[in-house]
PDB file of C-alpha atoms in Angstrom:
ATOM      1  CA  UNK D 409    -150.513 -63.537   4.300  1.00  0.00           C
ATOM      2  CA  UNK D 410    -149.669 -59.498   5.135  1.00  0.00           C
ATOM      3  CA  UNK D 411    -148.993 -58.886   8.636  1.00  0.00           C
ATOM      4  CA  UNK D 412    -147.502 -55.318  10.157  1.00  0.00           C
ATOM      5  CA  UNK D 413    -145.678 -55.272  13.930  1.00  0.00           C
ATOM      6  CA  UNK D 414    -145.462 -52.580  15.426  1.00  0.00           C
ATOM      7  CA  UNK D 415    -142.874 -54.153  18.372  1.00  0.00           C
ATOM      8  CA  UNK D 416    -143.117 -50.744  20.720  1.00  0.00           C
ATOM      9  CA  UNK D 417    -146.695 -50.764  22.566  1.00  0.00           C
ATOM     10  CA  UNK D 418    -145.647 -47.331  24.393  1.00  0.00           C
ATOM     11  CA  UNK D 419    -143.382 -44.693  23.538  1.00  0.00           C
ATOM     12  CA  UNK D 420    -143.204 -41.768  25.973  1.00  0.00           C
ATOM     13  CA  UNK D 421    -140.859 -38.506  24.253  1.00  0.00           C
ATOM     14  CA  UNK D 422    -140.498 -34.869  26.093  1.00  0.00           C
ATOM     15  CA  UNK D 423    -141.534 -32.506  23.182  1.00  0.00           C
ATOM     16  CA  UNK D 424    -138.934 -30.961  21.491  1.00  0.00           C
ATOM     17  CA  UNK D 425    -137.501 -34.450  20.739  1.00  0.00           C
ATOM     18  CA  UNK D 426    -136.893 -36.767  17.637  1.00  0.00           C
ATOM     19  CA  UNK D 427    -139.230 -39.379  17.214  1.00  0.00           C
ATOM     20  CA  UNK D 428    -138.873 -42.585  15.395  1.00  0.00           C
ATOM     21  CA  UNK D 429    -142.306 -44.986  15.476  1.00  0.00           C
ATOM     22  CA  UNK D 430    -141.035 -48.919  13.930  1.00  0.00           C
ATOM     23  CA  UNK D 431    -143.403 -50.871  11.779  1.00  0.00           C
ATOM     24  CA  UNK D 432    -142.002 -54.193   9.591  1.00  0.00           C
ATOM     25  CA  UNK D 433    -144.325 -55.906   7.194  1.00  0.00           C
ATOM     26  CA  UNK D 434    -144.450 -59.082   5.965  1.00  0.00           C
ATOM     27  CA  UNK D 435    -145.512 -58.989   2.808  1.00  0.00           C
ATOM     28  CA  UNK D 436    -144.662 -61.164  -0.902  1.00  0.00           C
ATOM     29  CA  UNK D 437    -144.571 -58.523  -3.159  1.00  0.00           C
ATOM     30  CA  UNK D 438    -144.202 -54.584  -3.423  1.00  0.00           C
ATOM     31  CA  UNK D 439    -146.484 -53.224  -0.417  1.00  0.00           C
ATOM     32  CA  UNK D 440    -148.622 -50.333  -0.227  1.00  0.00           C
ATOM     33  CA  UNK D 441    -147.762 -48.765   2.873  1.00  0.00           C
ATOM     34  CA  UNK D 442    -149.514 -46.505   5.244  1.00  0.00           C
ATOM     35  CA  UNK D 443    -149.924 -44.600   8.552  1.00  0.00           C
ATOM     36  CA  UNK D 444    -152.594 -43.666  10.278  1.00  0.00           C
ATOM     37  CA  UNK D 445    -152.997 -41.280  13.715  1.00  0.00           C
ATOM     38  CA  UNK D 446    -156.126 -41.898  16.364  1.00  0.00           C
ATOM     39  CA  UNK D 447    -156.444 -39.281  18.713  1.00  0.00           C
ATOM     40  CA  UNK D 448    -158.721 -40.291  21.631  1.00  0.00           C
ATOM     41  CA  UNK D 449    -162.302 -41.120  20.994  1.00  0.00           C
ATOM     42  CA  UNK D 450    -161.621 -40.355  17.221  1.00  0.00           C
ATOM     43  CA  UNK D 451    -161.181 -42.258  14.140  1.00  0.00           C
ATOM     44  CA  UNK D 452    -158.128 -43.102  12.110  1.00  0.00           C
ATOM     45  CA  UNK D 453    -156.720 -39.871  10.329  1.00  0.00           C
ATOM     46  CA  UNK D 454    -154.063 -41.341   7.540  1.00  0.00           C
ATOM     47  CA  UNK D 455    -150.699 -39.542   8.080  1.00  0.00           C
ATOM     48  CA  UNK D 456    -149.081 -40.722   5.093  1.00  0.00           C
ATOM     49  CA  UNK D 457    -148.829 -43.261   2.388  1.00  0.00           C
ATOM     50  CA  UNK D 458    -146.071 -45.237   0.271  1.00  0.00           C
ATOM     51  CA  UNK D 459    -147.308 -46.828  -2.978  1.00  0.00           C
ATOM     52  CA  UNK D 460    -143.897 -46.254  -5.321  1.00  0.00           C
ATOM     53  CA  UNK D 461    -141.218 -43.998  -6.021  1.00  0.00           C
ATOM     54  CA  UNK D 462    -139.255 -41.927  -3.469  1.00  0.00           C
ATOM     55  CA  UNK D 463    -139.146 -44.276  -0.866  1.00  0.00           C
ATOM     56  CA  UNK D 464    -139.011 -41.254   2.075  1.00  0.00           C
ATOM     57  CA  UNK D 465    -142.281 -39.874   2.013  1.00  0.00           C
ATOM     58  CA  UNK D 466    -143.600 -36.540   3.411  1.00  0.00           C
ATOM     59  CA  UNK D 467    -147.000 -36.534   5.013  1.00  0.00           C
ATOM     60  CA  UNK D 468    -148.939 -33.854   7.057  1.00  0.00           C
ATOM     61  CA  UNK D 469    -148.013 -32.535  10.605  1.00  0.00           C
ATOM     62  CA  UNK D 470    -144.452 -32.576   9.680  1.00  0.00           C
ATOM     63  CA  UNK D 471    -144.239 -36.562   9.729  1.00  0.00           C
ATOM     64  CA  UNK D 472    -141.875 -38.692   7.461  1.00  0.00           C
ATOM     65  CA  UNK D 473    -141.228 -42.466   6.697  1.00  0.00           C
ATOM     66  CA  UNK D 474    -139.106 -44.091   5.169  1.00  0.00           C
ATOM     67  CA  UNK D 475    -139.511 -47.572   2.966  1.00  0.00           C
ATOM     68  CA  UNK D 476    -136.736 -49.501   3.171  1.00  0.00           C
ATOM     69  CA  UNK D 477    -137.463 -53.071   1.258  1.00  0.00           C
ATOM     70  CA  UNK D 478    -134.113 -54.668   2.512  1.00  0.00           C
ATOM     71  CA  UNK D 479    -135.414 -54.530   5.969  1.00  0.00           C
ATOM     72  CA  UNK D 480    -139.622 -54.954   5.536  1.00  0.00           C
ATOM     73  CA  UNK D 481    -139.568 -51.477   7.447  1.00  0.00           C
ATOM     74  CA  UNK D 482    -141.763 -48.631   7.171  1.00  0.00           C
ATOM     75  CA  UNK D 483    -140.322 -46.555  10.036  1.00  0.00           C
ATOM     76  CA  UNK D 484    -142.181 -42.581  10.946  1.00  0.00           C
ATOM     77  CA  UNK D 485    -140.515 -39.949  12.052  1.00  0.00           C
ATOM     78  CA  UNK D 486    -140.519 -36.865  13.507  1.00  0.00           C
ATOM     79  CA  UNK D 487    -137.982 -34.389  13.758  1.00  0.00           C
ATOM     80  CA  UNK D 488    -139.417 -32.099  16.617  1.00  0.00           C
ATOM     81  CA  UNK D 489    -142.523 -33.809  18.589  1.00  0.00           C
ATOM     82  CA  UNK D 490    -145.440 -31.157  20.162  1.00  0.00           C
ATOM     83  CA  UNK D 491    -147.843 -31.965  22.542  1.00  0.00           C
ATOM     84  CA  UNK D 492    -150.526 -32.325  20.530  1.00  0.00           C
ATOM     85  CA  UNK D 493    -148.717 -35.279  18.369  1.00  0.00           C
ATOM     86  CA  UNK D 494    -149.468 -37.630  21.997  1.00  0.00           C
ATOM     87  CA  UNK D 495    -152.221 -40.348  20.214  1.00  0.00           C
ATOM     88  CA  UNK D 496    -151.937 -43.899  19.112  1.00  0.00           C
ATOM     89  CA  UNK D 497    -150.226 -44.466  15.593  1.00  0.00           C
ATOM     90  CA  UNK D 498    -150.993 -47.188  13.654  1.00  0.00           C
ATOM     91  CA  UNK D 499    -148.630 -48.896  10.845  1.00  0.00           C
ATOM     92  CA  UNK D 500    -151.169 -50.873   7.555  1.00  0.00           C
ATOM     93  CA  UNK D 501    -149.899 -52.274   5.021  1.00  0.00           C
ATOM     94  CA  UNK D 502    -152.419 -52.933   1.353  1.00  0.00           C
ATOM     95  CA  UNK D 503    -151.704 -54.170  -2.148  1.00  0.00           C
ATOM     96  CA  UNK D 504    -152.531 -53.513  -5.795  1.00  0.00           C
ATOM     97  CA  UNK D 505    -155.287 -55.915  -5.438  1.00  0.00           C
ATOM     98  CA  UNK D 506    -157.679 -53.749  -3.430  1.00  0.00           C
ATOM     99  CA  UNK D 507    -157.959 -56.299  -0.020  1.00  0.00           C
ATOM    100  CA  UNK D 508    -158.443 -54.818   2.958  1.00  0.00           C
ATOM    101  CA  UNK D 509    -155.986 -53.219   4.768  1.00  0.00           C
ATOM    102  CA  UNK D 510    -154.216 -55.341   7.581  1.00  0.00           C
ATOM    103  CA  UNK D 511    -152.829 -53.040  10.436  1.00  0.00           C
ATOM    104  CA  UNK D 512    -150.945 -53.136  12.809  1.00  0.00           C
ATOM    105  CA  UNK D 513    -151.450 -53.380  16.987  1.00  0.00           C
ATOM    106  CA  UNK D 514    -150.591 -49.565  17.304  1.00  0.00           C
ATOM    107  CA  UNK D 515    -147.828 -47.651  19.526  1.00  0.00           C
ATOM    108  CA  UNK D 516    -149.455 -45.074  21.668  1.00  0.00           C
ATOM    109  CA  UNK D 517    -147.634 -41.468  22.066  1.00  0.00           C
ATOM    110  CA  UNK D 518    -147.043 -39.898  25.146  1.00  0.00           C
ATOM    111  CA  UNK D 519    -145.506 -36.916  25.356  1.00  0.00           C
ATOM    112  CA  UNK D 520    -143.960 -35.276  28.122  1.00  0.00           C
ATOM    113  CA  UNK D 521    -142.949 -31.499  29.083  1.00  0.00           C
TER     114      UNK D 521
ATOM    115  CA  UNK J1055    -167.852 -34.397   1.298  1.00  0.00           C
ATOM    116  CA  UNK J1056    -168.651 -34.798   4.950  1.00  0.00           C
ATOM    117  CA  UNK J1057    -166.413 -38.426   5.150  1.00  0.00           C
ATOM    118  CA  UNK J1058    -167.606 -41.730   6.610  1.00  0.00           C
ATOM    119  CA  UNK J1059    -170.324 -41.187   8.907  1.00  0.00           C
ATOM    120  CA  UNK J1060    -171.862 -43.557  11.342  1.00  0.00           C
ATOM    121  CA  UNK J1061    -174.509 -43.384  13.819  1.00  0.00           C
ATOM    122  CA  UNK J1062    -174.636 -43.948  16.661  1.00  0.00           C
ATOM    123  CA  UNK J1063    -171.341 -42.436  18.570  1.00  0.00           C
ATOM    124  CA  UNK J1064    -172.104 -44.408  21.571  1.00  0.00           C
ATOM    125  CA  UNK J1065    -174.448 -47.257  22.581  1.00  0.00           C
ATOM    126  CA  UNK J1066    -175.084 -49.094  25.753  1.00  0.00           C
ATOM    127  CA  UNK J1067    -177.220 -51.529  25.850  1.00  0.00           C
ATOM    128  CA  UNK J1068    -178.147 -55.131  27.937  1.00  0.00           C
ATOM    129  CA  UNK J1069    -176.715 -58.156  27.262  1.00  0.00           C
ATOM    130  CA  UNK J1070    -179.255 -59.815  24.919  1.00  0.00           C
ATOM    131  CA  UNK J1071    -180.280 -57.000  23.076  1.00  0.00           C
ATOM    132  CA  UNK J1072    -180.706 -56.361  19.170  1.00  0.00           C
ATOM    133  CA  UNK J1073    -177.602 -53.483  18.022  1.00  0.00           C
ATOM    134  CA  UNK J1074    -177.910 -52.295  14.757  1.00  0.00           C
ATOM    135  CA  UNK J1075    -174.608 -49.895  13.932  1.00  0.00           C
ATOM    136  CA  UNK J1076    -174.848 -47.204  11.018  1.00  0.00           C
ATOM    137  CA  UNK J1077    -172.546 -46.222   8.150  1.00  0.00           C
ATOM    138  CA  UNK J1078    -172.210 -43.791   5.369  1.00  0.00           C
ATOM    139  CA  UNK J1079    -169.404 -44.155   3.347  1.00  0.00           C
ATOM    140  CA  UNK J1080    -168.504 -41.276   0.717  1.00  0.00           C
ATOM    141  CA  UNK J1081    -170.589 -40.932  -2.319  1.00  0.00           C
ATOM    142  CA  UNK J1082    -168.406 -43.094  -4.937  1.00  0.00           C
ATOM    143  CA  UNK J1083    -166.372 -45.572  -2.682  1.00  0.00           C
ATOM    144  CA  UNK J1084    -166.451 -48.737  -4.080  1.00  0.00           C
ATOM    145  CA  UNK J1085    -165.234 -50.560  -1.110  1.00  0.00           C
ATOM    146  CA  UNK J1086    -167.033 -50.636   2.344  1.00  0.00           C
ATOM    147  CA  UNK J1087    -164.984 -52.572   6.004  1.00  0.00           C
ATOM    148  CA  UNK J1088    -166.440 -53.004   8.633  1.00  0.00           C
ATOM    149  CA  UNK J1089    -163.371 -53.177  11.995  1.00  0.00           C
ATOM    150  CA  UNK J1090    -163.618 -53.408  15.560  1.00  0.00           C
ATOM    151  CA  UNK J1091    -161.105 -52.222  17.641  1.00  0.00           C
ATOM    152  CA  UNK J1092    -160.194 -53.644  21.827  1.00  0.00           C
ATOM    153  CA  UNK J1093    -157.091 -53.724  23.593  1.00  0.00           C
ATOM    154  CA  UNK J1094    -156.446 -57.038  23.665  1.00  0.00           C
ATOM    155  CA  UNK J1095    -156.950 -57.514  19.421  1.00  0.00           C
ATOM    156  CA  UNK J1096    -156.384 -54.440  18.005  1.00  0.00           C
ATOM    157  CA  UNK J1097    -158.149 -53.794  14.811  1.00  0.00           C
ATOM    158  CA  UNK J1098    -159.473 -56.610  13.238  1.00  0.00           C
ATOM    159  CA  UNK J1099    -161.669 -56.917  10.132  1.00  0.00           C
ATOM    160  CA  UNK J1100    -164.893 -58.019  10.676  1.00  0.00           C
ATOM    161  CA  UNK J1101    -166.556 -57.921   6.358  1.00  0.00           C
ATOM    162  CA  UNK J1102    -165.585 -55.780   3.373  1.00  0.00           C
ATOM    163  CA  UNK J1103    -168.005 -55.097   0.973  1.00  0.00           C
ATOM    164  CA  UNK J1104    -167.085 -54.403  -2.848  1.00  0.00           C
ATOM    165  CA  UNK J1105    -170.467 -52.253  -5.207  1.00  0.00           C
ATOM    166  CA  UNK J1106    -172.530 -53.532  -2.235  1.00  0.00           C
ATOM    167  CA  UNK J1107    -171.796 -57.083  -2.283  1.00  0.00           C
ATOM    168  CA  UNK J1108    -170.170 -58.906   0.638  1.00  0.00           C
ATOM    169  CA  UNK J1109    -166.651 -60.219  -0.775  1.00  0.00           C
ATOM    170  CA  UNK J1110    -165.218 -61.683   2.939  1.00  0.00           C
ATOM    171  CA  UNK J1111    -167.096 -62.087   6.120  1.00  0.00           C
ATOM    172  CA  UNK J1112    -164.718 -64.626   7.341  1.00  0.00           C
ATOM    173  CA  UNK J1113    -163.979 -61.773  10.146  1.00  0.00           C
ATOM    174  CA  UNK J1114    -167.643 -61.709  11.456  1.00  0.00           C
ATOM    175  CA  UNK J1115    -167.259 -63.968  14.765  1.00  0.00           C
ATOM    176  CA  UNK J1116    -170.287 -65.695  14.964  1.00  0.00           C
ATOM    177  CA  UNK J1117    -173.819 -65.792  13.723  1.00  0.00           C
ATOM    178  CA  UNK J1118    -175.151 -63.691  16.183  1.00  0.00           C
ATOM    179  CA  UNK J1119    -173.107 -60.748  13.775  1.00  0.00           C
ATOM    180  CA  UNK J1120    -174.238 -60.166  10.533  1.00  0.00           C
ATOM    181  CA  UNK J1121    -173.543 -57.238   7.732  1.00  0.00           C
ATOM    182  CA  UNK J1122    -175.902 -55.603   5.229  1.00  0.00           C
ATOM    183  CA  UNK J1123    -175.129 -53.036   2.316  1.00  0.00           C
ATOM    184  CA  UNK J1124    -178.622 -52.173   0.803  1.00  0.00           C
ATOM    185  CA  UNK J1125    -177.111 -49.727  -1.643  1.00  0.00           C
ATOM    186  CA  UNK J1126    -174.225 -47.869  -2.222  1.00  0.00           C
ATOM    187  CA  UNK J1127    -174.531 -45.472   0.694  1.00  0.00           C
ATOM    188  CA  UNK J1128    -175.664 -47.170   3.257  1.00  0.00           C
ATOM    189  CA  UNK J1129    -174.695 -50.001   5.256  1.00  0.00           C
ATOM    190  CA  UNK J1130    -175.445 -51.668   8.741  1.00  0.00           C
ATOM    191  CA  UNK J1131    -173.800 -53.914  10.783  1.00  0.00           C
ATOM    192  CA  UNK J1132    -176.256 -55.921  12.869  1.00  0.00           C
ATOM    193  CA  UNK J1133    -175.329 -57.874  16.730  1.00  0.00           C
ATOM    194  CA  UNK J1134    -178.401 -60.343  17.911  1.00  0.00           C
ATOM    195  CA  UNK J1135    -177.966 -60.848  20.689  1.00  0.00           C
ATOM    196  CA  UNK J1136    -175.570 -58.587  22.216  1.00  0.00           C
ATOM    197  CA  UNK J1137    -173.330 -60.050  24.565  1.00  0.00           C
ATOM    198  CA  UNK J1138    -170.346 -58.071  26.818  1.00  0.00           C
ATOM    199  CA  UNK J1139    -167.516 -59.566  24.953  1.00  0.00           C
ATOM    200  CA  UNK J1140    -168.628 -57.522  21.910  1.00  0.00           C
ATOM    201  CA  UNK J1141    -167.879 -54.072  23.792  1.00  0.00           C
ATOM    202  CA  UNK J1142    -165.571 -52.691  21.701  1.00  0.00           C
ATOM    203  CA  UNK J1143    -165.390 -49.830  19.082  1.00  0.00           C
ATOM    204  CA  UNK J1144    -166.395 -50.476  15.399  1.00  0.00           C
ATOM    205  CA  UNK J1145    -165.148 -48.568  13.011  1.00  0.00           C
ATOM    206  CA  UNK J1146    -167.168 -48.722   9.048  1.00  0.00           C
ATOM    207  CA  UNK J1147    -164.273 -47.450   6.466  1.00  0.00           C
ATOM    208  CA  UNK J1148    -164.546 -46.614   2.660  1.00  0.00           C
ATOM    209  CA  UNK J1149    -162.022 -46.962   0.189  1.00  0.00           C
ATOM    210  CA  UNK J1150    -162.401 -45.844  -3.830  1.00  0.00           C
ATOM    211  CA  UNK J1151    -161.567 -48.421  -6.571  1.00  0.00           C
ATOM    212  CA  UNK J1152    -158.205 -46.775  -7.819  1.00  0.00           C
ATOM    213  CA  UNK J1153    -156.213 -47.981  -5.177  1.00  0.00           C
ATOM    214  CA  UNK J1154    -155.758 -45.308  -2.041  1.00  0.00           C
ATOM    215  CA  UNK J1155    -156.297 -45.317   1.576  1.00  0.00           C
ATOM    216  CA  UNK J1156    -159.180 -46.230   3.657  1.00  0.00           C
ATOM    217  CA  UNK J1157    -161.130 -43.183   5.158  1.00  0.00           C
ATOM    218  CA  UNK J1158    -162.385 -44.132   8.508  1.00  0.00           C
ATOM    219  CA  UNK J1159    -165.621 -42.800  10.240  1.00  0.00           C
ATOM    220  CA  UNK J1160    -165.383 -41.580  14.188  1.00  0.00           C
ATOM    221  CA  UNK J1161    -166.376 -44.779  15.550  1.00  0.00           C
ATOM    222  CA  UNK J1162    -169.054 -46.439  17.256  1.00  0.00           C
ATOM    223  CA  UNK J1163    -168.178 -47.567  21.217  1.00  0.00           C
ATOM    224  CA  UNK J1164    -170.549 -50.061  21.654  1.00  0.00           C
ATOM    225  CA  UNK J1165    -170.582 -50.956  25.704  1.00  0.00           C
ATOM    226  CA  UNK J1166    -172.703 -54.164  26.769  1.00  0.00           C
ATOM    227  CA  UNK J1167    -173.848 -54.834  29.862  1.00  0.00           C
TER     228      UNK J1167
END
């Protein structure tokens, strides 16, 4: 069965700073990875995706992740975090097959001046 | 497209009480979830339908829940009778068949007293 930790509940970063959200999957074959943003009261917004290829992929708001199969990782980043990036982030992880999307428990943002 | 729209936003209502939650997914999704979301689970899947059929409802925690998808852009998710330990937020999501990401809808917080 897929499952995704997340193993950081909270993450608090002054903006300015790097950022670096974890996510490992557990998964048989290739995954089809994502990440999602949920600002409060909203829905999930997806940030980025990894299906093949390039495994560091660019997504909107200036985030990036990495695939690295060696270590079931799907790590974001960030290299310069604003204010307006503090929300909950959630890693998912799919297949070819179409099934539902299994997520992750989420790591919630804070950031600081 | 105006994305996955449910109805109501927000809904209180008293323990024992019929809840019937909304959703619109966008015009030619194939694939319909229903999630809720607390802090103590996270998101968990509740049913997925594929063309309007239910494929998994093994989500759905009890009888008193139950899922409907009359046609291809609309579908309800149905609690009788409401009880507080269902206060949570459900999210309806819609996917298209060639595989991409879920697109989520804002969310119903459903709050049982």
């Amino acid at each position: 069965a897929q499952s995704v930790t997340q193993p950081d509940i909270h993450i608090t970063v002054s903006e300015g700073a790097s950022l670096e959200l974890r996510c490992n999957y557990s998964y048989g074959a290739t995954p089809y990875l994502f990440w999602y943003v949920q600002s409060p009261g909203q829905g999930l917004q997806l940030l980025l995706k990894y299906f093949s290829g390039d495994t560091l992929v660019q997504g909107i708001k200036g985030f990036e992740a990495e695939f690295k199969r060696s270590q079931s990782s799907f790590n974001l980043r960030k290299p310069s975090v604003h204010w307006s990036d503090a929300a909950e982030y959630f890693c998912a992880v799919g297949n070819e097959g179409n099934t539902p999307l299994v997520f992750g428990k989420g790591t919630r943002l804070s950031v600081i001046a | 497209d105006a994305g996955v729209i449910q109805s109501p936003r927000h809904e209180v209502t008293e323990m024992g009480q019929e809840v019937t939650l909304r959703c619109k997914p966008i015009s030619g999704h194939d694939y319909l979830f229903w999630y809720r979301q607390t802090m103590m689970r996270g998101l968990e899947l509740l049913i997925y339908f594929n063309n309007n059929v239910p494929i998994d409802d093994s989500g759905m925690p009890e009888d008193r829940f139950s899922a409907k998808m009359p046609n291809a852009s609309f579908s309800t998710l149905k609690i009788q009778p409401s009880e507080p330990r269902d206060s949570a937020v459900y999210f309806c999501a819609s996917r298209g068949l060639v595989n991409t990401e879920a697109f989520f809808g804002q969310g119903t917080r459903l709050t049982v007293v």
